[in-house]
Amino acid sequence: MTSDTYSLSEVIKVAEIHPFYNADRKYPPDPEAIHKALQYSSTESKQIDLHLQPLLRKDDIYRVIKRLTNDTDPRNEYRRSVYISTTGGGSGGLPLMFATDTKENRKQRAVFGEFLKICKVIEPNDWVLSTHTSGFLYRSLDLVSEILENAGASVLCAGSRMDAAEVVHTLINYRVNVLTGDSSQIIHIVHHISTLPAEQRSEIRVNKVIYTSDLMTFTQRSYILKVLGAVKILSILGSAEAGPYAIANPDITGRCISSARDFVFDTRTMLIEILHSSTINEDSSFGKFGGKPVPEGEQGIIVQTSLQRLRNPLVRYITGDVGSIHRIPEAAAGLLPESEVKYLRVLRLGGRDRRFSFKWFGEYFNFEEIENLMQTEGSGILQWQVILDSFDSSPQSTLEVRMLRAAAGEGVMDRNTFVALVETFFFVFPENRHLFRVNLLDDLEGFEKSSTGNKIMKLVNRFD
């Protein structure tokens, strides 16, 4: 694969004169300043030590981004000729913006499309239907569609507002074999398919599902296999800051039995460090540099450095995810070109860092424990959401748990048993029962979604 990237030295030299990393710089460098920085990096002989670069925290970078986004001074290079990535952030607040040079973005799409082809995510005869979001500042539909086309697929853009019945009609009539969308949208479509007569379901020829956004749980993946049969479940990993950078293909990595997910990434386009979990704390003894990475295979905080971002560099960015780095399994070597294997690594993604929690009725609940509850064997949970609110007549906080469950059947516990399990977890008793509600939904329409990405938010906090 030809990798249209920058050297680490080039990226760091530009970072040194960029306001993301240098508080003395009001605006990002213009083309002339970048050219001079690159000339200097090419003549500098000393070895670049990535670990001596300060860590970049989300709060810090978006404080600068907010200022630059609102500044219309002609000297502000941040607003010039950029591709704008929008993220709802899952909090329901104003969308966050990350600007990438337009040409850098197009090059990244081309390189990543080639990566999908190399990793056998896409084959030349694949017909793909995408249910990704478009509009309202969100651009995942055009991003994913172009990447898949660069990989060799033929893409039908359904978007997120095409209803499930029409999506199924399109899948059948156009002989579509790949369904893609964010994880919640995929579950929505598959749930609809599960309600169809067997005769109509037999006309669906989907043999691959490619999801983005939140990691699918084991229950969700099992549900897809139960409804669609022996389909491949693949995934694309990316973010507003880094763009798309990794893929999940169990044929390469093997099947992950835990709630974690294995992704393959190319070290020529993205450098990933795994740092000690205490790194994220502002008062950490590791200081602003975060210390050395943990040993290969050990879990910690994921830190990214992109070799595809130059105008607005991404150097040692704390993603907020936890994971570990591993070698490509020897058994997978035969599936990949020999010339590529040495550049590839496996990122075992464990999900978001869940050291935050919320408080209700005097108790703290952290998200890791809630995730474990929702993946209890027999729960049948396909999607869930926690909503903190209050009554108009009272300052007391209320707690609502919204859930979509698989249809009752073998291996799925009955409703009353599961509700009792949830109530026990949240310490519901006579004194607070009037403040608690379990809401079992029939589809995804009843979930609160982020304003831009149309993603289901795990926590909706209307209380404080």
Short mmCIF file of C-alpha atoms in Angstrom, two decimals:
data_model
loop_
_atom_site.label_atom_id
_atom_site.label_comp_id
_atom_site.label_asym_id
_atom_site.label_seq_id
_atom_site.Cartn_x
_atom_site.Cartn_y
_atom_site.Cartn_z
CA MET A 1 0.00 0.00 0.00
CA THR A 2 1.38 3.41 -0.93
CA SER A 3 1.03 5.53 2.19
CA ASP A 4 0.56 9.24 1.49
CA THR A 5 1.74 10.39 4.92
CA TYR A 6 4.12 12.73 6.71
CA SER A 7 7.14 11.83 8.82
CA LEU A 8 6.93 12.16 12.59
CA SER A 9 9.60 14.87 12.41
CA GLU A 10 7.49 16.91 9.97
CA VAL A 11 4.34 16.61 12.08
CA ILE A 12 6.13 17.64 15.28
CA LYS A 13 7.86 20.61 13.65
CA VAL A 14 4.50 22.00 12.55
CA ALA A 15 2.99 21.21 15.98
CA GLU A 16 5.69 23.37 17.61
CA ILE A 17 4.31 26.46 15.84
CA HIS A 18 0.62 25.59 16.19
CA PRO A 19 -1.71 26.98 18.92
CA PHE A 20 -2.88 23.46 19.82
CA TYR A 21 0.58 22.97 21.35
CA ASN A 22 2.09 26.46 21.66
CA ALA A 23 0.10 28.99 23.69
CA ASP A 24 2.23 31.82 22.30
CA ARG A 25 0.85 31.22 18.80
CA LYS A 26 -2.49 32.91 18.16
CA TYR A 27 -3.15 31.29 14.77
CA PRO A 28 -2.07 28.11 12.95
CA PRO A 29 0.89 28.53 10.58
CA ASP A 30 0.27 29.62 6.99
CA PRO A 31 1.64 27.65 4.01
CA GLU A 32 4.92 29.58 4.00
CA ALA A 33 5.53 28.92 7.70
CA ILE A 34 4.73 25.23 7.24
CA HIS A 35 7.14 25.05 4.29
CA LYS A 36 9.95 26.55 6.39
CA ALA A 37 9.22 24.13 9.25
CA LEU A 38 9.40 21.17 6.87
CA GLN A 39 12.69 22.42 5.41
CA TYR A 40 14.11 22.64 8.92
CA SER A 41 12.91 19.14 9.83
CA SER A 42 14.62 17.69 6.74
CA THR A 43 18.00 19.17 7.74
CA GLU A 44 17.77 18.34 11.45
CA SER A 45 19.78 15.25 12.29
CA LYS A 46 18.69 14.52 15.86
CA GLN A 47 16.29 11.67 16.54
CA ILE A 48 12.73 12.66 17.42
CA ASP A 49 11.55 11.18 20.73
CA LEU A 50 7.76 11.10 20.69
CA HIS A 51 7.63 10.48 24.45
CA LEU A 52 9.16 13.91 25.08
CA GLN A 53 6.20 15.64 23.44
CA PRO A 54 3.49 16.87 25.84
CA LEU A 55 0.14 15.09 25.91
CA LEU A 56 -2.85 16.77 24.26
CA ARG A 57 -6.09 16.69 26.25
CA LYS A 58 -9.57 17.01 24.76
CA ASP A 59 -10.57 19.93 26.98
CA ASP A 60 -7.43 21.86 26.03
CA ILE A 61 -7.66 21.30 22.28
CA TYR A 62 -11.36 22.17 22.08
CA ARG A 63 -10.84 25.33 24.09
CA VAL A 64 -8.44 26.45 21.33
CA ILE A 65 -10.73 25.14 18.59
CA LYS A 66 -13.68 27.12 19.94
CA ARG A 67 -11.62 30.32 19.83
CA LEU A 68 -10.28 29.65 16.32
CA THR A 69 -13.68 28.62 14.94
CA ASN A 70 -15.24 31.91 16.05
CA ASP A 71 -12.36 34.15 14.91
CA THR A 72 -12.93 35.53 11.39
CA ASP A 73 -9.63 37.43 11.20
CA PRO A 74 -8.08 36.88 7.71
CA ARG A 75 -4.87 35.70 9.42
CA ASN A 76 -6.72 32.77 11.00
CA GLU A 77 -5.57 29.78 8.94
CA TYR A 78 -7.81 27.42 10.90
CA ARG A 79 -10.86 28.52 8.87
CA ARG A 80 -9.18 28.36 5.45
CA SER A 81 -10.04 25.53 3.01
CA VAL A 82 -10.93 22.90 5.57
CA TYR A 83 -13.01 19.76 5.88
CA ILE A 84 -15.09 20.13 9.04
CA SER A 85 -15.63 17.03 11.17
CA THR A 86 -18.51 17.36 13.59
CA THR A 87 -19.04 15.26 16.65
CA GLY A 88 -22.10 15.36 18.88
CA GLY A 89 -19.86 14.18 21.69
CA GLY A 90 -22.70 12.07 23.10
CA SER A 91 -23.54 14.74 25.67
CA GLY A 92 -26.32 16.55 23.89
CA GLY A 93 -24.39 19.84 23.98
CA LEU A 94 -23.25 22.02 21.11
CA PRO A 95 -21.39 20.05 18.43
CA LEU A 96 -17.61 20.11 18.50
CA MET A 97 -15.69 20.91 15.33
CA PHE A 98 -12.33 19.67 14.10
CA ALA A 99 -10.93 21.20 10.91
CA THR A 100 -8.67 19.24 8.57
CA ASP A 101 -7.03 20.48 5.40
CA THR A 102 -9.38 19.52 2.54
CA LYS A 103 -6.66 17.85 0.48
CA GLU A 104 -5.32 15.95 3.51
CA ASN A 105 -8.83 14.64 4.13
CA ARG A 106 -9.23 13.39 0.53
CA LYS A 107 -5.83 11.70 0.63
CA GLN A 108 -6.75 9.98 3.89
CA ARG A 109 -10.00 8.68 2.38
CA ALA A 110 -8.10 7.23 -0.57
CA VAL A 111 -5.42 5.60 1.60
CA PHE A 112 -7.97 4.17 4.02
CA GLY A 113 -10.06 2.80 1.16
CA GLU A 114 -6.99 0.92 -0.06
CA PHE A 115 -6.46 -0.32 3.51
CA LEU A 116 -10.02 -1.74 3.59
CA LYS A 117 -9.29 -3.63 0.39
CA ILE A 118 -5.99 -5.03 1.69
CA CYS A 119 -7.68 -6.19 4.91
CA LYS A 120 -10.47 -7.95 2.98
CA VAL A 121 -13.24 -5.77 4.39
CA ILE A 122 -14.43 -4.94 0.88
CA GLU A 123 -14.38 -7.05 -2.29
CA PRO A 124 -14.81 -5.61 -5.82
CA ASN A 125 -18.29 -7.13 -6.30
CA ASP A 126 -19.73 -5.81 -3.03
CA TRP A 127 -22.91 -3.76 -3.19
CA VAL A 128 -23.26 -1.71 0.00
CA LEU A 129 -26.26 0.08 1.47
CA SER A 130 -25.29 2.81 3.95
CA THR A 131 -27.69 4.05 6.63
CA HIS A 132 -25.23 6.61 8.02
CA THR A 133 -26.29 10.09 9.05
CA SER A 134 -26.09 13.06 6.69
CA GLY A 135 -27.04 16.68 7.17
CA PHE A 136 -27.43 18.77 10.33
CA LEU A 137 -23.64 19.34 10.06
CA TYR A 138 -22.93 15.60 10.20
CA ARG A 139 -21.03 13.96 7.33
CA SER A 140 -20.60 10.28 8.08
CA LEU A 141 -22.66 9.26 5.03
CA ASP A 142 -20.38 10.94 2.50
CA LEU A 143 -17.22 9.95 4.42
CA VAL A 144 -18.04 6.24 4.65
CA SER A 145 -19.49 6.09 1.14
CA GLU A 146 -16.35 7.55 -0.44
CA ILE A 147 -14.05 5.31 1.60
CA LEU A 148 -15.98 2.20 0.55
CA GLU A 149 -15.98 3.31 -3.08
CA ASN A 150 -12.22 3.87 -2.87
CA ALA A 151 -11.99 0.27 -1.62
CA GLY A 152 -13.86 -0.95 -4.71
CA ALA A 153 -17.46 -1.22 -3.49
CA SER A 154 -20.61 0.07 -5.15
CA VAL A 155 -22.58 2.13 -2.63
CA LEU A 156 -26.26 2.98 -2.22
CA CYS A 157 -26.75 5.96 0.13
CA ALA A 158 -29.94 5.33 2.08
CA GLY A 159 -29.08 7.64 4.96
CA SER A 160 -30.47 7.45 8.47
CA ARG A 161 -33.89 8.88 7.60
CA MET A 162 -34.93 6.09 5.23
CA ASP A 163 -37.33 3.99 7.29
CA ALA A 164 -36.51 0.37 8.05
CA ALA A 165 -39.17 -1.07 5.73
CA GLU A 166 -37.78 0.91 2.79
CA VAL A 167 -34.23 -0.14 3.67
CA VAL A 168 -35.27 -3.79 3.55
CA HIS A 169 -37.10 -3.19 0.26
CA THR A 170 -33.87 -1.72 -1.18
CA LEU A 171 -31.72 -4.56 0.18
CA ILE A 172 -33.94 -7.09 -1.59
CA ASN A 173 -34.55 -5.28 -4.88
CA TYR A 174 -30.93 -4.30 -5.54
CA ARG A 175 -29.42 -7.59 -4.32
CA VAL A 176 -27.36 -5.72 -1.72
CA ASN A 177 -24.89 -7.93 0.15
CA VAL A 178 -23.37 -5.40 2.63
CA LEU A 179 -25.25 -3.34 5.21
CA THR A 180 -23.40 -0.48 6.90
CA GLY A 181 -24.33 2.17 9.45
CA ASP A 182 -23.62 3.21 13.01
CA SER A 183 -24.14 0.41 15.50
CA SER A 184 -27.53 1.63 16.76
CA GLN A 185 -28.87 2.03 13.21
CA ILE A 186 -27.72 -1.49 12.31
CA ILE A 187 -29.56 -2.90 15.33
CA HIS A 188 -32.66 -0.90 14.32
CA ILE A 189 -32.69 -2.45 10.82
CA VAL A 190 -31.92 -5.96 12.05
CA HIS A 191 -34.65 -5.68 14.69
CA HIS A 192 -37.14 -4.79 11.94
CA ILE A 193 -35.96 -7.73 9.83
CA SER A 194 -36.60 -10.05 12.80
CA THR A 195 -40.32 -9.14 12.65
CA LEU A 196 -40.72 -10.05 8.96
CA PRO A 197 -42.22 -13.29 7.64
CA ALA A 198 -39.66 -16.03 6.94
CA GLU A 199 -40.40 -15.85 3.21
CA GLN A 200 -39.45 -12.16 3.02
CA ARG A 201 -36.41 -12.62 5.24
CA SER A 202 -35.13 -15.33 2.90
CA GLU A 203 -34.93 -12.76 0.08
CA ILE A 204 -32.34 -10.69 1.98
CA ARG A 205 -28.84 -11.55 0.76
CA VAL A 206 -26.71 -9.62 3.22
CA ASN A 207 -23.47 -11.48 4.02
CA LYS A 208 -21.56 -8.60 5.67
CA VAL A 209 -22.38 -5.98 8.25
CA ILE A 210 -19.97 -3.04 8.67
CA TYR A 211 -20.72 -0.85 11.68
CA THR A 212 -19.20 2.36 13.00
CA SER A 213 -19.54 4.45 16.18
CA ASP A 214 -20.03 2.63 19.51
CA LEU A 215 -18.64 -0.88 19.98
CA MET A 216 -21.24 -3.61 19.63
CA THR A 217 -21.77 -5.80 22.64
CA PHE A 218 -21.57 -9.59 22.48
CA THR A 219 -25.38 -9.68 22.81
CA GLN A 220 -25.81 -7.34 19.83
CA ARG A 221 -23.43 -9.35 17.65
CA SER A 222 -25.15 -12.60 18.62
CA TYR A 223 -28.53 -11.07 17.78
CA ILE A 224 -27.37 -10.04 14.30
CA LEU A 225 -26.09 -13.57 13.64
CA LYS A 226 -29.36 -15.05 14.89
CA VAL A 227 -31.47 -12.86 12.58
CA LEU A 228 -29.26 -12.65 9.47
CA GLY A 229 -27.45 -15.97 9.71
CA ALA A 230 -23.72 -16.48 9.20
CA VAL A 231 -22.80 -12.92 8.21
CA LYS A 232 -19.39 -11.32 8.72
CA ILE A 233 -19.53 -8.53 11.29
CA LEU A 234 -16.86 -5.93 10.51
CA SER A 235 -16.19 -2.45 11.83
CA ILE A 236 -14.49 0.85 10.99
CA LEU A 237 -12.91 2.88 13.80
CA GLY A 238 -12.39 6.63 13.57
CA SER A 239 -13.05 9.99 15.18
CA ALA A 240 -13.53 13.63 14.29
CA GLU A 241 -9.94 14.35 15.35
CA ALA A 242 -8.16 11.42 13.67
CA GLY A 243 -10.52 10.47 10.86
CA PRO A 244 -10.88 6.76 10.00
CA TYR A 245 -7.80 4.78 11.02
CA ALA A 246 -8.57 1.14 11.91
CA ILE A 247 -10.75 -1.82 10.89
CA ALA A 248 -12.10 -4.89 12.66
CA ASN A 249 -12.05 -8.13 10.68
CA PRO A 250 -12.22 -11.34 12.77
CA ASP A 251 -10.70 -13.29 9.86
CA ILE A 252 -7.45 -11.43 10.61
CA THR A 253 -7.56 -10.96 14.37
CA GLY A 254 -9.61 -13.95 15.47
CA ARG A 255 -12.83 -13.61 17.41
CA CYS A 256 -12.74 -11.63 20.63
CA ILE A 257 -14.76 -13.44 23.30
CA SER A 258 -14.93 -10.45 25.65
CA SER A 259 -16.70 -7.12 25.20
CA ALA A 260 -13.47 -5.72 23.74
CA ARG A 261 -12.98 -5.50 19.98
CA ASP A 262 -9.79 -6.06 17.98
CA PHE A 263 -8.94 -3.48 15.31
CA VAL A 264 -6.10 -3.49 12.79
CA PHE A 265 -4.24 -0.24 12.10
CA ASP A 266 -1.27 0.78 9.95
CA THR A 267 1.69 2.27 11.82
CA ARG A 268 2.60 4.25 8.69
CA THR A 269 -0.55 6.34 9.10
CA MET A 270 -1.15 6.33 12.86
CA LEU A 271 1.11 5.95 15.88
CA ILE A 272 -0.65 4.62 18.97
CA GLU A 273 0.81 4.58 22.47
CA ILE A 274 -0.77 2.88 25.46
CA LEU A 275 -0.03 4.82 28.64
CA HIS A 276 -0.64 4.05 32.29
CA SER A 277 -4.28 4.62 33.25
CA SER A 278 -3.38 7.38 35.74
CA THR A 279 -2.00 9.47 32.86
CA ILE A 280 -5.39 11.06 32.30
CA ASN A 281 -5.37 12.64 35.76
CA GLU A 282 -4.17 16.24 35.68
CA ASP A 283 -2.20 15.76 38.92
CA SER A 284 -0.57 12.53 37.72
CA SER A 285 3.00 11.93 38.86
CA PHE A 286 3.84 11.29 35.20
CA GLY A 287 3.41 15.01 34.48
CA LYS A 288 2.49 16.51 31.12
CA PHE A 289 4.45 13.88 29.16
CA GLY A 290 2.66 10.83 30.54
CA GLY A 291 5.72 8.65 30.97
CA LYS A 292 6.76 5.71 28.82
CA PRO A 293 4.16 3.40 27.22
CA VAL A 294 3.14 0.27 29.11
CA PRO A 295 4.46 -3.09 27.79
CA GLU A 296 2.87 -4.57 24.67
CA GLY A 297 -0.34 -6.40 25.55
CA GLU A 298 -1.00 -4.40 28.73
CA GLN A 299 -4.14 -2.25 28.88
CA GLY A 300 -4.06 1.49 29.41
CA ILE A 301 -5.12 4.85 27.98
CA ILE A 302 -4.94 5.17 24.17
CA VAL A 303 -2.87 8.11 22.88
CA GLN A 304 -2.80 8.94 19.15
CA THR A 305 -0.37 10.68 16.82
CA SER A 306 -1.59 11.01 13.24
CA LEU A 307 0.87 10.93 10.35
CA GLN A 308 -1.89 12.16 8.00
CA ARG A 309 -2.59 15.49 9.73
CA LEU A 310 -0.13 18.32 9.08
CA ARG A 311 -1.90 21.71 8.93
CA ASN A 312 -3.68 21.03 12.22
CA PRO A 313 -1.55 18.25 13.71
CA LEU A 314 -2.74 15.59 16.12
CA VAL A 315 0.19 14.71 18.38
CA ARG A 316 -0.16 12.53 21.50
CA TYR A 317 -3.89 13.10 21.76
CA ILE A 318 -5.59 11.39 24.73
CA THR A 319 -8.62 9.73 23.13
CA GLY A 320 -10.46 8.81 26.33
CA ASP A 321 -10.51 5.14 25.26
CA VAL A 322 -8.75 2.23 26.92
CA GLY A 323 -7.02 -0.56 25.03
CA SER A 324 -3.85 -2.52 24.37
CA ILE A 325 -1.50 -3.16 21.42
CA HIS A 326 -0.77 -6.62 20.01
CA ARG A 327 1.04 -8.20 17.06
CA ILE A 328 -0.88 -9.49 14.05
CA PRO A 329 -1.61 -13.19 14.71
CA GLU A 330 0.67 -15.51 12.74
CA ALA A 331 -2.37 -17.40 11.48
CA ALA A 332 -3.54 -14.24 9.69
CA ALA A 333 -0.31 -13.65 7.80
CA GLY A 334 -1.54 -15.69 4.84
CA LEU A 335 -4.56 -13.39 4.42
CA LEU A 336 -2.45 -10.25 4.05
CA PRO A 337 0.28 -9.26 1.57
CA GLU A 338 3.64 -10.17 3.09
CA SER A 339 4.95 -6.67 2.39
CA GLU A 340 2.21 -5.15 4.58
CA VAL A 341 2.22 -7.33 7.70
CA LYS A 342 5.27 -5.74 9.34
CA TYR A 343 3.53 -2.35 9.41
CA LEU A 344 0.26 -3.57 10.93
CA ARG A 345 -0.71 -3.92 14.58
CA VAL A 346 -3.82 -4.93 16.51
CA LEU A 347 -5.50 -2.39 18.80
CA ARG A 348 -7.67 -4.21 21.34
CA LEU A 349 -10.23 -1.56 22.17
CA GLY A 350 -11.95 -1.89 25.52
CA GLY A 351 -14.28 1.09 25.09
CA ARG A 352 -14.42 4.46 26.79
CA ASP A 353 -12.56 5.16 30.00
CA ARG A 354 -15.30 4.58 32.55
CA ARG A 355 -13.79 6.11 35.65
CA PHE A 356 -16.59 8.64 35.76
CA SER A 357 -19.93 7.89 37.36
CA PHE A 358 -23.21 9.51 38.23
CA LYS A 359 -25.04 9.78 41.53
CA TRP A 360 -28.68 8.93 42.21
CA PHE A 361 -30.41 8.69 45.58
CA GLY A 362 -27.12 8.76 47.46
CA GLU A 363 -25.41 6.03 45.43
CA TYR A 364 -22.71 6.30 42.77
CA PHE A 365 -23.02 4.12 39.66
CA ASN A 366 -20.14 3.76 37.22
CA PHE A 367 -20.56 2.87 33.58
CA GLU A 368 -18.37 -0.20 33.58
CA GLU A 369 -20.70 -1.85 36.10
CA ILE A 370 -23.79 -0.81 34.12
CA GLU A 371 -22.24 -2.21 30.93
CA ASN A 372 -21.67 -5.51 32.74
CA LEU A 373 -25.29 -5.53 33.93
CA MET A 374 -26.59 -4.99 30.40
CA GLN A 375 -24.45 -7.86 29.13
CA THR A 376 -25.67 -10.31 31.77
CA GLU A 377 -26.28 -13.68 30.16
CA GLY A 378 -29.93 -13.90 29.18
CA SER A 379 -30.55 -10.15 29.39
CA GLY A 380 -31.17 -9.87 25.65
CA ILE A 381 -30.28 -6.16 25.78
CA LEU A 382 -29.67 -4.67 22.32
CA GLN A 383 -29.56 -1.01 23.37
CA TRP A 384 -29.84 0.90 26.63
CA GLN A 385 -29.87 4.42 28.00
CA VAL A 386 -29.92 6.04 31.45
CA ILE A 387 -31.79 9.32 31.95
CA LEU A 388 -31.38 11.52 35.02
CA ASP A 389 -34.20 14.02 35.44
CA SER A 390 -36.47 15.51 38.08
CA PHE A 391 -40.16 16.15 38.70
CA ASP A 392 -41.48 19.65 38.01
CA SER A 393 -42.82 19.71 41.55
CA SER A 394 -39.74 18.33 43.30
CA PRO A 395 -35.96 18.86 43.25
CA GLN A 396 -35.37 15.12 43.72
CA SER A 397 -33.56 13.38 40.88
CA THR A 398 -35.39 10.66 38.96
CA LEU A 399 -33.73 7.77 37.15
CA GLU A 400 -35.15 6.15 34.02
CA VAL A 401 -33.53 3.16 32.32
CA ARG A 402 -34.62 2.72 28.71
CA MET A 403 -33.89 -0.60 27.03
CA LEU A 404 -34.53 -2.47 23.80
CA ARG A 405 -34.52 -6.24 24.29
CA ALA A 406 -34.43 -9.13 21.86
CA ALA A 407 -37.72 -10.96 21.41
CA ALA A 408 -38.53 -13.48 24.12
CA GLY A 409 -37.21 -16.91 23.37
CA GLU A 410 -34.70 -19.53 24.35
CA GLY A 411 -31.91 -18.10 26.47
CA VAL A 412 -33.67 -14.77 27.17
CA MET A 413 -34.90 -14.33 30.74
CA ASP A 414 -38.51 -13.26 31.23
CA ARG A 415 -39.40 -9.60 31.63
CA ASN A 416 -40.20 -9.63 35.34
CA THR A 417 -37.00 -11.47 36.24
CA PHE A 418 -34.88 -9.02 34.28
CA VAL A 419 -36.65 -5.92 35.66
CA ALA A 420 -36.08 -7.25 39.17
CA LEU A 421 -32.37 -7.67 38.34
CA VAL A 422 -32.16 -4.05 37.16
CA GLU A 423 -34.00 -2.74 40.22
CA THR A 424 -31.69 -4.68 42.52
CA PHE A 425 -28.64 -3.20 40.77
CA PHE A 426 -29.90 0.37 41.19
CA PHE A 427 -30.94 -0.20 44.84
CA VAL A 428 -34.64 0.42 44.22
CA PHE A 429 -36.77 0.00 47.35
CA PRO A 430 -40.12 1.41 48.58
CA GLU A 431 -38.66 4.78 49.60
CA ASN A 432 -37.33 5.61 46.13
CA ARG A 433 -39.47 3.48 43.81
CA HIS A 434 -41.52 6.52 42.74
CA LEU A 435 -38.26 8.07 41.43
CA PHE A 436 -37.26 5.06 39.31
CA ARG A 437 -38.61 3.69 36.04
CA VAL A 438 -37.70 0.83 33.72
CA ASN A 439 -38.90 1.63 30.20
CA LEU A 440 -38.78 -1.33 27.79
CA LEU A 441 -39.06 0.01 24.24
CA ASP A 442 -40.22 -1.68 21.03
CA ASP A 443 -37.73 0.08 18.76
CA LEU A 444 -34.98 2.73 18.73
CA GLU A 445 -37.33 5.68 18.27
CA GLY A 446 -37.82 6.08 22.02
CA PHE A 447 -34.13 6.72 22.77
CA GLU A 448 -32.66 10.21 23.17
CA LYS A 449 -30.11 10.89 20.43
CA SER A 450 -27.30 13.41 20.04
CA SER A 451 -28.22 16.52 18.10
CA THR A 452 -25.78 16.06 15.22
CA GLY A 453 -24.68 12.44 14.98
CA ASN A 454 -28.10 10.96 15.74
CA LYS A 455 -26.29 8.60 18.12
CA ILE A 456 -27.97 7.09 21.15
CA MET A 457 -26.50 8.70 24.27
CA LYS A 458 -25.75 6.31 27.13
CA LEU A 459 -26.36 9.02 29.72
CA VAL A 460 -28.82 11.90 29.38
CA ASN A 461 -28.41 14.24 32.34
CA ARG A 462 -31.26 16.73 32.66
CA PHE A 463 -30.84 16.99 36.41
CA ASP A 464 -27.60 19.00 36.77
#
